[in-house]
Short mmCIF file of C-alpha atoms in Angstrom, two decimals:
data_model
loop_
_atom_site.label_atom_id
_atom_site.label_comp_id
_atom_site.label_asym_id
_atom_site.label_seq_id
_atom_site.Cartn_x
_atom_site.Cartn_y
_atom_site.Cartn_z
CA MET A 27 -12.74 18.48 43.48
CA THR A 28 -13.07 15.77 40.85
CA ILE A 29 -13.05 16.96 37.25
CA ALA A 30 -15.21 14.88 34.97
CA ARG A 31 -13.38 13.54 31.95
CA PRO A 32 -15.10 13.69 28.57
CA ASP A 33 -16.11 10.30 27.22
CA HIS A 34 -14.09 9.64 24.06
CA THR A 35 -15.14 6.01 23.71
CA SER A 36 -18.59 6.60 22.25
CA ASP A 37 -19.20 5.17 18.81
CA LEU A 38 -20.53 8.57 17.81
CA ASP A 39 -17.66 10.64 19.18
CA THR A 40 -14.38 8.77 19.46
CA LEU A 41 -12.21 11.89 19.50
CA PRO A 42 -12.40 15.23 21.32
CA ARG A 43 -14.20 17.83 19.27
CA MET A 44 -12.72 21.09 18.10
CA PRO A 45 -13.77 23.86 20.54
CA ALA A 46 -16.72 25.73 19.10
CA TRP A 47 -15.09 29.11 19.69
CA VAL A 48 -12.31 28.24 17.23
CA THR A 49 -14.78 27.88 14.37
CA SER A 50 -17.31 30.51 15.39
CA ALA A 51 -15.05 33.41 16.41
CA ARG A 52 -14.72 36.26 13.92
CA ALA A 53 -11.08 37.29 13.91
CA GLU A 54 -9.95 40.40 12.07
CA THR A 55 -6.56 41.34 13.50
CA PHE A 56 -3.38 39.38 12.81
CA GLU A 57 -3.04 38.55 16.52
CA ASP A 58 -6.57 37.14 16.75
CA VAL A 59 -6.22 35.05 13.59
CA ALA A 60 -2.84 33.73 14.76
CA PHE A 61 -4.33 32.84 18.14
CA LEU A 62 -7.16 30.85 16.52
CA SER A 63 -4.84 29.03 14.14
CA GLY A 64 -2.58 28.15 17.06
CA ALA A 65 -5.52 26.78 19.01
CA ALA A 66 -6.65 24.74 16.00
CA LEU A 67 -3.16 23.35 15.37
CA ASN A 68 -2.75 22.46 19.04
CA HIS A 69 -6.03 20.56 18.92
CA LEU A 70 -4.91 18.72 15.78
CA HIS A 71 -1.62 17.87 17.51
CA LEU A 72 -3.59 16.21 20.32
CA VAL A 73 -5.84 14.36 17.87
CA LEU A 74 -2.88 13.04 15.88
CA GLY A 75 -1.53 11.59 19.11
CA ARG A 76 -4.60 9.40 19.62
CA GLU A 77 -4.02 5.74 18.82
CA GLU A 78 -7.47 5.25 17.29
CA VAL A 79 -6.68 7.68 14.47
CA PRO A 80 -5.56 5.78 11.34
CA GLN A 81 -2.60 8.02 10.61
CA ALA A 82 -1.55 6.66 7.20
CA LEU A 83 -5.13 6.58 5.95
CA LEU A 84 -5.77 10.13 7.12
CA ARG A 85 -2.61 11.39 5.41
CA ASP A 86 -3.51 9.58 2.18
CA ARG A 87 -6.99 11.10 2.15
CA LEU A 88 -5.64 14.58 2.87
CA ALA A 89 -3.05 14.06 0.12
CA LEU A 90 -5.90 13.46 -2.31
CA ARG A 91 -7.54 16.72 -1.24
CA ALA A 92 -4.24 18.61 -1.55
CA ALA A 93 -3.66 17.14 -5.01
CA GLU A 94 -7.15 18.15 -6.09
CA THR A 95 -6.41 21.73 -5.02
CA CYS A 96 -3.04 21.81 -6.80
CA VAL A 97 -4.60 20.42 -9.98
CA ALA A 98 -7.17 23.24 -9.85
CA PHE A 99 -4.35 25.77 -9.34
CA SER A 100 -2.80 24.53 -12.59
CA GLY A 101 -6.05 25.22 -14.48
CA ARG A 102 -7.12 21.60 -14.86
CA SER A 103 -10.60 20.30 -14.06
CA GLU A 104 -9.93 16.82 -12.60
CA ARG A 105 -11.61 16.18 -9.26
CA ALA A 106 -10.98 13.59 -6.56
CA GLY A 107 -12.69 10.71 -8.35
CA GLU A 108 -10.71 11.28 -11.52
CA LEU A 109 -7.46 11.51 -9.55
CA ARG A 110 -8.22 8.19 -7.89
CA ASP A 111 -8.86 6.61 -11.29
CA ALA A 112 -5.65 8.08 -12.73
CA VAL A 113 -3.56 6.44 -10.01
CA HIS A 114 -5.39 3.29 -8.93
CA LEU A 115 -6.44 2.09 -12.39
CA LEU A 116 -2.97 2.45 -13.90
CA ARG A 117 -1.77 -0.56 -15.84
CA PRO A 118 1.91 -1.53 -16.13
CA GLY A 119 3.62 0.83 -18.56
CA ASP A 120 0.84 3.45 -18.43
CA LEU A 121 1.53 7.06 -17.51
CA PRO A 122 -0.72 8.76 -14.93
CA GLY A 123 -0.98 12.06 -16.81
CA PRO A 124 -0.33 15.48 -15.24
CA ALA A 125 -3.20 15.28 -12.73
CA GLY A 126 -2.38 11.73 -11.71
CA GLU A 127 1.29 12.65 -11.31
CA THR A 128 0.27 15.46 -8.97
CA TYR A 129 -1.57 12.97 -6.78
CA LEU A 130 1.36 10.54 -6.86
CA ILE A 131 3.74 13.29 -5.74
CA TRP A 132 1.57 14.13 -2.74
CA ARG A 133 1.27 10.45 -1.84
CA ARG A 134 5.04 10.03 -1.97
CA ALA A 135 5.45 13.11 0.23
CA VAL A 136 3.22 11.75 3.01
CA GLU A 137 3.82 8.00 2.99
CA ARG A 138 7.28 8.03 4.61
CA PRO A 139 8.66 9.97 7.59
CA VAL A 140 9.45 13.53 6.58
CA SER A 141 13.10 13.97 5.61
CA ILE A 142 15.18 15.44 2.82
CA LYS A 143 15.33 11.96 1.29
CA THR A 144 11.54 11.58 1.34
CA LEU A 145 11.00 15.07 -0.06
CA GLY A 146 13.64 14.49 -2.72
CA ARG A 147 11.89 11.27 -3.75
CA ALA A 148 8.59 13.13 -4.09
CA LEU A 149 10.05 16.26 -5.71
CA SER A 150 12.51 14.56 -8.03
CA ALA A 151 12.82 17.66 -10.24
CA PHE A 152 14.77 19.40 -7.46
CA GLU A 153 18.16 18.52 -6.00
CA PRO A 154 18.16 17.51 -2.30
CA ASP A 155 20.57 20.36 -1.48
CA ARG A 156 18.11 22.85 -2.92
CA ILE A 157 15.25 21.33 -0.94
CA ALA A 158 17.33 21.51 2.25
CA ARG A 159 18.21 25.16 1.55
CA TRP A 160 14.55 26.07 1.12
CA LEU A 161 13.61 24.33 4.37
CA ASP A 162 16.39 26.19 6.17
CA ALA A 163 14.69 29.45 5.20
CA GLY A 164 11.99 28.70 7.78
CA LYS A 165 12.62 30.34 11.17
CA GLY A 166 10.44 31.22 14.13
CA GLY A 167 7.14 29.63 15.14
CA PRO A 168 5.50 26.81 13.14
CA VAL A 169 3.27 28.94 10.90
CA THR A 170 5.94 31.60 10.39
CA ARG A 171 8.41 28.86 9.40
CA ALA A 172 5.95 27.41 6.91
CA ALA A 173 5.19 30.84 5.40
CA LEU A 174 8.88 31.68 5.05
CA VAL A 175 9.56 28.38 3.27
CA LEU A 176 6.59 28.97 0.99
CA GLU A 177 7.84 32.47 0.16
CA ALA A 178 11.44 31.30 -0.37
CA VAL A 179 10.43 28.63 -2.89
CA LEU A 180 8.03 30.85 -4.83
CA THR A 181 10.50 33.75 -4.93
CA GLU A 182 13.11 31.52 -6.54
CA ALA A 183 10.73 29.35 -8.58
CA PRO A 184 7.43 31.26 -9.07
CA ARG A 185 5.73 28.41 -10.93
CA ALA A 186 6.65 25.73 -8.38
CA GLU A 187 3.41 26.07 -6.46
CA MET A 188 2.99 22.42 -5.53
CA PRO A 189 6.61 21.92 -4.37
CA ALA A 190 6.30 25.13 -2.35
CA LEU A 191 3.15 23.87 -0.62
CA ILE A 192 4.67 20.46 0.08
CA LEU A 193 7.79 22.01 1.59
CA ALA A 194 5.74 24.47 3.63
CA ASP A 195 3.72 21.60 5.08
CA ALA A 196 6.99 19.74 5.71
CA ALA A 197 8.30 22.75 7.64
CA LEU A 198 5.09 22.83 9.67
CA ALA A 199 5.40 19.12 10.47
CA GLN A 200 9.03 19.53 11.54
CA ALA A 201 8.12 22.47 13.77
CA PHE A 202 5.49 20.39 15.57
CA GLY A 203 7.67 17.29 15.77
CA TRP A 204 5.33 15.21 13.61
CA ASP A 205 6.95 12.18 12.02
CA HIS A 206 5.10 12.64 8.73
CA LEU A 207 3.99 15.55 6.58
CA VAL A 208 0.29 16.32 7.01
CA PRO A 209 -1.21 18.19 4.00
CA LEU A 210 -2.82 21.32 5.41
CA LEU A 211 -1.73 24.52 3.67
CA ALA A 212 -2.55 23.31 0.15
CA VAL A 213 -6.07 22.53 1.29
CA GLY A 214 -6.70 25.95 2.83
CA LEU A 215 -4.77 28.48 0.75
CA LYS A 216 -6.22 30.17 -2.33
CA ARG A 217 -4.11 30.59 -5.43
CA ALA A 218 -4.09 34.36 -4.96
CA ASP A 219 -2.57 33.83 -1.50
CA LEU A 220 0.53 32.34 -3.11
CA ARG A 221 1.38 35.73 -4.60
CA LYS A 222 1.47 37.41 -1.19
CA GLN A 223 4.60 38.04 0.82
CA GLY A 224 5.67 38.94 4.34
CA VAL A 225 2.95 39.64 6.87
CA ASP A 226 0.20 39.25 4.27
CA LEU A 227 1.36 35.73 3.45
CA ARG A 228 1.65 34.77 7.12
CA LEU A 229 -1.87 36.05 7.73
CA ALA A 230 -3.15 34.04 4.76
CA CYS A 231 -1.43 30.93 6.14
CA HIS A 232 -3.00 31.41 9.57
CA ARG A 233 -6.47 31.81 8.01
CA ALA A 234 -5.94 28.80 5.75
CA LEU A 235 -4.87 26.60 8.63
CA ILE A 236 -7.96 27.37 10.69
CA SER A 237 -10.22 25.98 7.97
CA SER A 238 -7.96 23.10 6.89
CA VAL A 239 -7.29 21.92 10.44
CA VAL A 240 -11.00 21.89 11.22
CA GLU A 241 -11.51 19.69 8.15
CA ALA A 242 -8.57 17.43 9.09
CA VAL A 243 -9.97 16.91 12.59
CA ARG A 244 -13.38 16.10 11.14
CA GLN A 245 -11.77 13.59 8.77
CA ALA A 246 -9.76 12.05 11.61
CA SER A 247 -12.88 11.58 13.73
CA ASP A 248 -14.85 10.11 10.83
CA LEU A 249 -12.06 7.71 9.86
CA ALA A 250 -11.51 6.66 13.47
CA ARG A 251 -15.18 5.62 13.72
CA ARG A 252 -15.09 3.81 10.38
CA VAL A 253 -11.83 2.01 11.13
CA THR A 254 -13.13 0.90 14.54
CA HIS A 255 -16.13 -0.66 12.80
CA LEU A 256 -13.91 -2.34 10.19
CA LYS A 257 -11.80 -3.90 12.94
CA VAL A 258 -14.96 -5.15 14.66
CA VAL A 259 -16.25 -6.93 11.56
CA ALA A 260 -12.84 -8.21 10.39
CA PRO A 261 -13.06 -11.48 12.42
CA LYS A 262 -16.21 -12.37 10.46
CA LEU A 263 -14.22 -12.56 7.23
CA ARG A 264 -13.32 -16.16 6.34
CA ALA A 265 -11.37 -15.68 3.13
CA LYS A 266 -7.70 -16.58 3.25
CA GLY A 267 -5.73 -13.36 3.07
CA ALA A 268 -8.62 -11.29 4.45
CA GLY A 269 -6.46 -10.01 7.29
CA ASP A 270 -3.86 -8.61 4.90
CA ALA A 271 -6.64 -7.11 2.78
CA VAL A 272 -8.10 -5.34 5.82
CA GLU A 273 -4.66 -3.88 6.58
CA MET A 274 -4.63 -2.33 3.11
CA PHE A 275 -7.98 -0.66 3.74
CA LEU A 276 -6.61 0.70 7.03
CA THR A 277 -3.82 2.62 5.28
CA ARG A 278 -5.08 3.57 1.80
CA ASP A 279 -7.68 6.05 0.62
CA ALA A 280 -8.83 3.68 -2.14
CA VAL A 281 -8.18 0.07 -3.11
CA THR A 282 -9.01 -1.92 -6.23
CA PRO A 283 -10.02 -5.57 -5.79
CA SER A 284 -7.12 -6.55 -8.04
CA ALA A 285 -4.68 -4.97 -5.57
CA LEU A 286 -5.83 -7.22 -2.72
CA PRO A 287 -3.80 -10.35 -1.86
CA LEU A 288 -6.60 -12.67 -3.02
CA PRO A 289 -7.68 -14.23 -6.33
CA ASP A 290 -9.82 -11.84 -8.39
CA ARG A 291 -13.17 -13.45 -7.69
CA ALA A 292 -12.44 -13.85 -3.98
CA ALA A 293 -11.28 -10.22 -3.80
CA ARG A 294 -14.49 -8.95 -5.36
CA ARG A 295 -16.56 -11.10 -3.00
CA LEU A 296 -14.61 -9.76 -0.03
CA CYS A 297 -15.21 -6.16 -1.10
CA ASP A 298 -18.93 -6.83 -1.56
CA ARG A 299 -19.03 -8.48 1.87
CA LEU A 300 -17.34 -5.49 3.50
CA VAL A 301 -19.80 -3.13 1.82
CA ASP A 302 -22.71 -5.26 3.08
CA LEU A 303 -21.26 -5.09 6.59
CA GLY A 304 -20.97 -1.31 6.34
CA ALA A 305 -17.19 -1.48 6.83
CA VAL A 306 -16.10 0.00 3.49
CA ARG A 307 -17.74 1.99 0.71
CA GLU A 308 -17.69 1.65 -3.05
CA LEU A 309 -16.30 5.03 -4.12
CA THR A 310 -17.12 5.32 -7.83
CA GLY A 311 -20.79 4.40 -8.26
CA ARG A 312 -19.79 2.29 -11.27
CA ASP A 313 -20.59 -1.34 -12.07
CA THR A 314 -17.05 -1.98 -13.31
CA PHE A 315 -13.55 -0.68 -12.47
CA ARG A 316 -14.68 -0.17 -8.91
CA LEU A 317 -12.69 1.35 -6.07
CA TYR A 318 -13.31 0.74 -2.39
CA GLY A 319 -12.31 2.64 0.73
CA VAL A 320 -13.10 3.10 4.41
#
């Protein structure tokens, strides 16, 4: 018997979709919730292995979402657009402010392969030995490991919510054998969940991962389609340095024209051309200080 393979090459559906039963099932017991989160994570693992997924770009966009959540946890009101401005419009010598620093920390955590060195660079307020000790607290399956790391950090440092979430996602990545940290728990957990312990915290992590993984898979599929289109139109770009500029769009959530390897006027023209071709979007809606992204 020949089994038909799903077509993953369509412009409208470049990646396999999350099974409908993962998102529609109503799970009440710990076992059912854990089963659904495991299915969702397994699906994400397969998606992350697809070459058409722009890994660095996906991580950068998820880092923005995680930073937005952590900023809200701290009682601040900045949203994604303001976080982008705080980081991408920085001038030499400027400080990003508390919200911008939160975003920078998440970006540092995801941009290099996960390691104590990478985590120490992102979480510079903590000694590498302390970070390693917290990560060693994680035992068991992937979600259990992440929950134990989260609990260990918050037990010792109750106000270190963002470091705890970063290290929990690092533990999850290590458990799955992913090279880089993928922000997931910060996107799905509620602040009240961070005060839970034991089984209650593990259950909250399972529930959070179901929703955040579904969103990550949706983002991966959307970015894969957009990046495929950008690569198709790239040969039409005649400006010198256009190839290097396209590479920046393939890895960054947002780019300013001044950051591109072209003269200012040529960079602005290139961005306008890419918008006209439907390959990138202007992200701010402003006439000046614009940001562009896939």
